[in-house]
Amino acid sequence: MTDNNNRLLLLCKKFIKKEYGLIEFQSRMGTANFPEHLNDFQDEIINQLEIIKFTEKEIDYYRKTSEVIEEIKKQILK
């Protein structure tokens, strides 16, 4: 697994451990170095997080973002 993949997984773990909230997680994912083959996926992730931020209740941020994180893990571990 590449360093970029490991860094992405670390960002995800920090959100799961509640070290980051949705806003900080979204910001960090926006500036993260995704592997080249996942560049389009990065845009999709940022869009999904934006939708969560503006359409979900704050109480649901963690659960909905955790679903996005599962998608990230699937893409990384392919």
C-alpha atoms as an extended CHARMM CRD file, in Angstrom:
* protein
*
        78  EXT
         1         1  MET       CA              0.0000000000        0.0000000000        0.0000000000  PROA      1               0.0000000000
         2         2  THR       CA              1.3380000000        3.4410000000       -0.8910000000  PROA      2               0.0000000000
         3         3  ASP       CA              2.0640000000        6.2710000000        1.5200000000  PROA      3               0.0000000000
         4         4  ASN       CA             -0.8390000000        8.2590000000        0.0540000000  PROA      4               0.0000000000
         5         5  ASN       CA             -3.2140000000        5.3820000000        0.7480000000  PROA      5               0.0000000000
         6         6  ASN       CA             -1.9360000000        5.1060000000        4.3100000000  PROA      6               0.0000000000
         7         7  ARG       CA             -2.3950000000        8.8500000000        4.8530000000  PROA      7               0.0000000000
         8         8  LEU       CA             -5.9720000000        8.6730000000        3.5540000000  PROA      8               0.0000000000
         9         9  LEU       CA             -6.7250000000        5.7730000000        5.8670000000  PROA      9               0.0000000000
        10        10  LEU       CA             -5.1940000000        7.7240000000        8.7660000000  PROA      10              0.0000000000
        11        11  LEU       CA             -7.4910000000       10.6820000000        8.0220000000  PROA      11              0.0000000000
        12        12  CYS       CA            -10.4430000000        8.2980000000        8.0500000000  PROA      12              0.0000000000
        13        13  LYS       CA             -9.3570000000        6.7560000000       11.3600000000  PROA      13              0.0000000000
        14        14  LYS       CA             -9.0330000000       10.1970000000       12.9250000000  PROA      14              0.0000000000
        15        15  PHE       CA            -12.5910000000       11.0400000000       11.9120000000  PROA      15              0.0000000000
        16        16  ILE       CA            -13.8620000000        7.7020000000       13.2540000000  PROA      16              0.0000000000
        17        17  LYS       CA            -12.0850000000        8.3930000000       16.5650000000  PROA      17              0.0000000000
        18        18  LYS       CA            -13.7810000000       11.8040000000       16.5380000000  PROA      18              0.0000000000
        19        19  GLU       CA            -10.4830000000       13.6810000000       16.3960000000  PROA      19              0.0000000000
        20        20  TYR       CA            -11.9130000000       15.5490000000       13.3910000000  PROA      20              0.0000000000
        21        21  GLY       CA            -15.3920000000       16.8390000000       12.7780000000  PROA      21              0.0000000000
        22        22  LEU       CA            -17.0390000000       16.8690000000        9.3680000000  PROA      22              0.0000000000
        23        23  ILE       CA            -15.7310000000       20.3090000000        8.3910000000  PROA      23              0.0000000000
        24        24  GLU       CA            -12.1090000000       19.5220000000        9.2320000000  PROA      24              0.0000000000
        25        25  PHE       CA            -12.3420000000       16.0760000000        7.6550000000  PROA      25              0.0000000000
        26        26  GLN       CA            -13.7610000000       17.5750000000        4.4580000000  PROA      26              0.0000000000
        27        27  SER       CA            -10.9940000000       20.1760000000        4.3810000000  PROA      27              0.0000000000
        28        28  ARG       CA             -8.2780000000       17.5740000000        4.8690000000  PROA      28              0.0000000000
        29        29  MET       CA             -9.7520000000       15.2940000000        2.2100000000  PROA      29              0.0000000000
        30        30  GLY       CA             -9.7920000000       18.2480000000       -0.1770000000  PROA      30              0.0000000000
        31        31  THR       CA             -6.0660000000       18.7920000000        0.2320000000  PROA      31              0.0000000000
        32        32  ALA       CA             -5.0560000000       15.1360000000        0.5870000000  PROA      32              0.0000000000
        33        33  ASN       CA             -2.8430000000       13.5290000000       -2.0240000000  PROA      33              0.0000000000
        34        34  PHE       CA             -5.0310000000       10.8510000000       -3.5350000000  PROA      34              0.0000000000
        35        35  PRO       CA             -3.3080000000        8.2780000000       -5.7290000000  PROA      35              0.0000000000
        36        36  GLU       CA             -3.4980000000        9.3410000000       -9.3700000000  PROA      36              0.0000000000
        37        37  HSD       CA             -6.0140000000        6.6410000000      -10.2900000000  PROA      37              0.0000000000
        38        38  LEU       CA             -8.3850000000        7.9820000000       -7.5980000000  PROA      38              0.0000000000
        39        39  ASN       CA             -8.2890000000       11.6990000000       -8.5230000000  PROA      39              0.0000000000
        40        40  ASP       CA            -11.8570000000       11.6570000000       -9.8630000000  PROA      40              0.0000000000
        41        41  PHE       CA            -12.9430000000        9.8030000000       -6.7480000000  PROA      41              0.0000000000
        42        42  GLN       CA            -11.5460000000       12.6520000000       -4.6130000000  PROA      42              0.0000000000
        43        43  ASP       CA            -13.9730000000       15.0860000000       -6.2470000000  PROA      43              0.0000000000
        44        44  GLU       CA            -16.8250000000       12.6750000000       -5.6230000000  PROA      44              0.0000000000
        45        45  ILE       CA            -15.8890000000       12.3720000000       -1.9390000000  PROA      45              0.0000000000
        46        46  ILE       CA            -15.7090000000       16.1410000000       -1.4820000000  PROA      46              0.0000000000
        47        47  ASN       CA            -19.1260000000       16.4820000000       -3.1170000000  PROA      47              0.0000000000
        48        48  GLN       CA            -20.6370000000       13.7960000000       -0.8830000000  PROA      48              0.0000000000
        49        49  LEU       CA            -19.2660000000       15.5030000000        2.2230000000  PROA      49              0.0000000000
        50        50  GLU       CA            -20.6190000000       18.8440000000        0.9980000000  PROA      50              0.0000000000
        51        51  ILE       CA            -24.0590000000       17.3100000000        0.5530000000  PROA      51              0.0000000000
        52        52  ILE       CA            -23.9230000000       15.8960000000        4.0820000000  PROA      52              0.0000000000
        53        53  LYS       CA            -22.9180000000       19.2850000000        5.4760000000  PROA      53              0.0000000000
        54        54  PHE       CA            -25.7880000000       21.1360000000        3.8330000000  PROA      54              0.0000000000
        55        55  THR       CA            -28.6040000000       18.5910000000        3.7870000000  PROA      55              0.0000000000
        56        56  GLU       CA            -28.2310000000       16.5170000000        6.9470000000  PROA      56              0.0000000000
        57        57  LYS       CA            -28.8250000000       17.3740000000       10.5600000000  PROA      57              0.0000000000
        58        58  GLU       CA            -25.6360000000       17.8360000000       12.5270000000  PROA      58              0.0000000000
        59        59  ILE       CA            -26.5390000000       14.8500000000       14.6870000000  PROA      59              0.0000000000
        60        60  ASP       CA            -26.3100000000       12.6610000000       11.5410000000  PROA      60              0.0000000000
        61        61  TYR       CA            -22.9300000000       13.9590000000       10.3260000000  PROA      61              0.0000000000
        62        62  TYR       CA            -20.9300000000       11.1820000000       11.9890000000  PROA      62              0.0000000000
        63        63  ARG       CA            -23.0900000000        8.3330000000       10.6890000000  PROA      63              0.0000000000
        64        64  LYS       CA            -23.3450000000        9.6870000000        7.1420000000  PROA      64              0.0000000000
        65        65  THR       CA            -19.6500000000       10.5340000000        6.9390000000  PROA      65              0.0000000000
        66        66  SER       CA            -18.8060000000        7.0540000000        8.2230000000  PROA      66              0.0000000000
        67        67  GLU       CA            -20.6770000000        5.6740000000        5.1980000000  PROA      67              0.0000000000
        68        68  VAL       CA            -18.5040000000        7.8200000000        2.9190000000  PROA      68              0.0000000000
        69        69  ILE       CA            -15.4190000000        6.5410000000        4.7430000000  PROA      69              0.0000000000
        70        70  GLU       CA            -16.4420000000        2.9710000000        3.9460000000  PROA      70              0.0000000000
        71        71  GLU       CA            -16.5090000000        3.9340000000        0.2560000000  PROA      71              0.0000000000
        72        72  ILE       CA            -13.0370000000        5.4460000000        0.5970000000  PROA      72              0.0000000000
        73        73  LYS       CA            -11.7040000000        2.2690000000        2.1920000000  PROA      73              0.0000000000
        74        74  LYS       CA            -13.2030000000        0.1140000000       -0.5730000000  PROA      74              0.0000000000
        75        75  GLN       CA            -11.5480000000        2.2480000000       -3.2650000000  PROA      75              0.0000000000
        76        76  ILE       CA             -8.1780000000        2.2430000000       -1.5150000000  PROA      76              0.0000000000
        77        77  LEU       CA             -8.1760000000       -1.4750000000       -0.8360000000  PROA      77              0.0000000000
        78        78  LYS       CA             -9.1400000000       -2.4740000000       -4.4030000000  PROA      78              0.0000000000
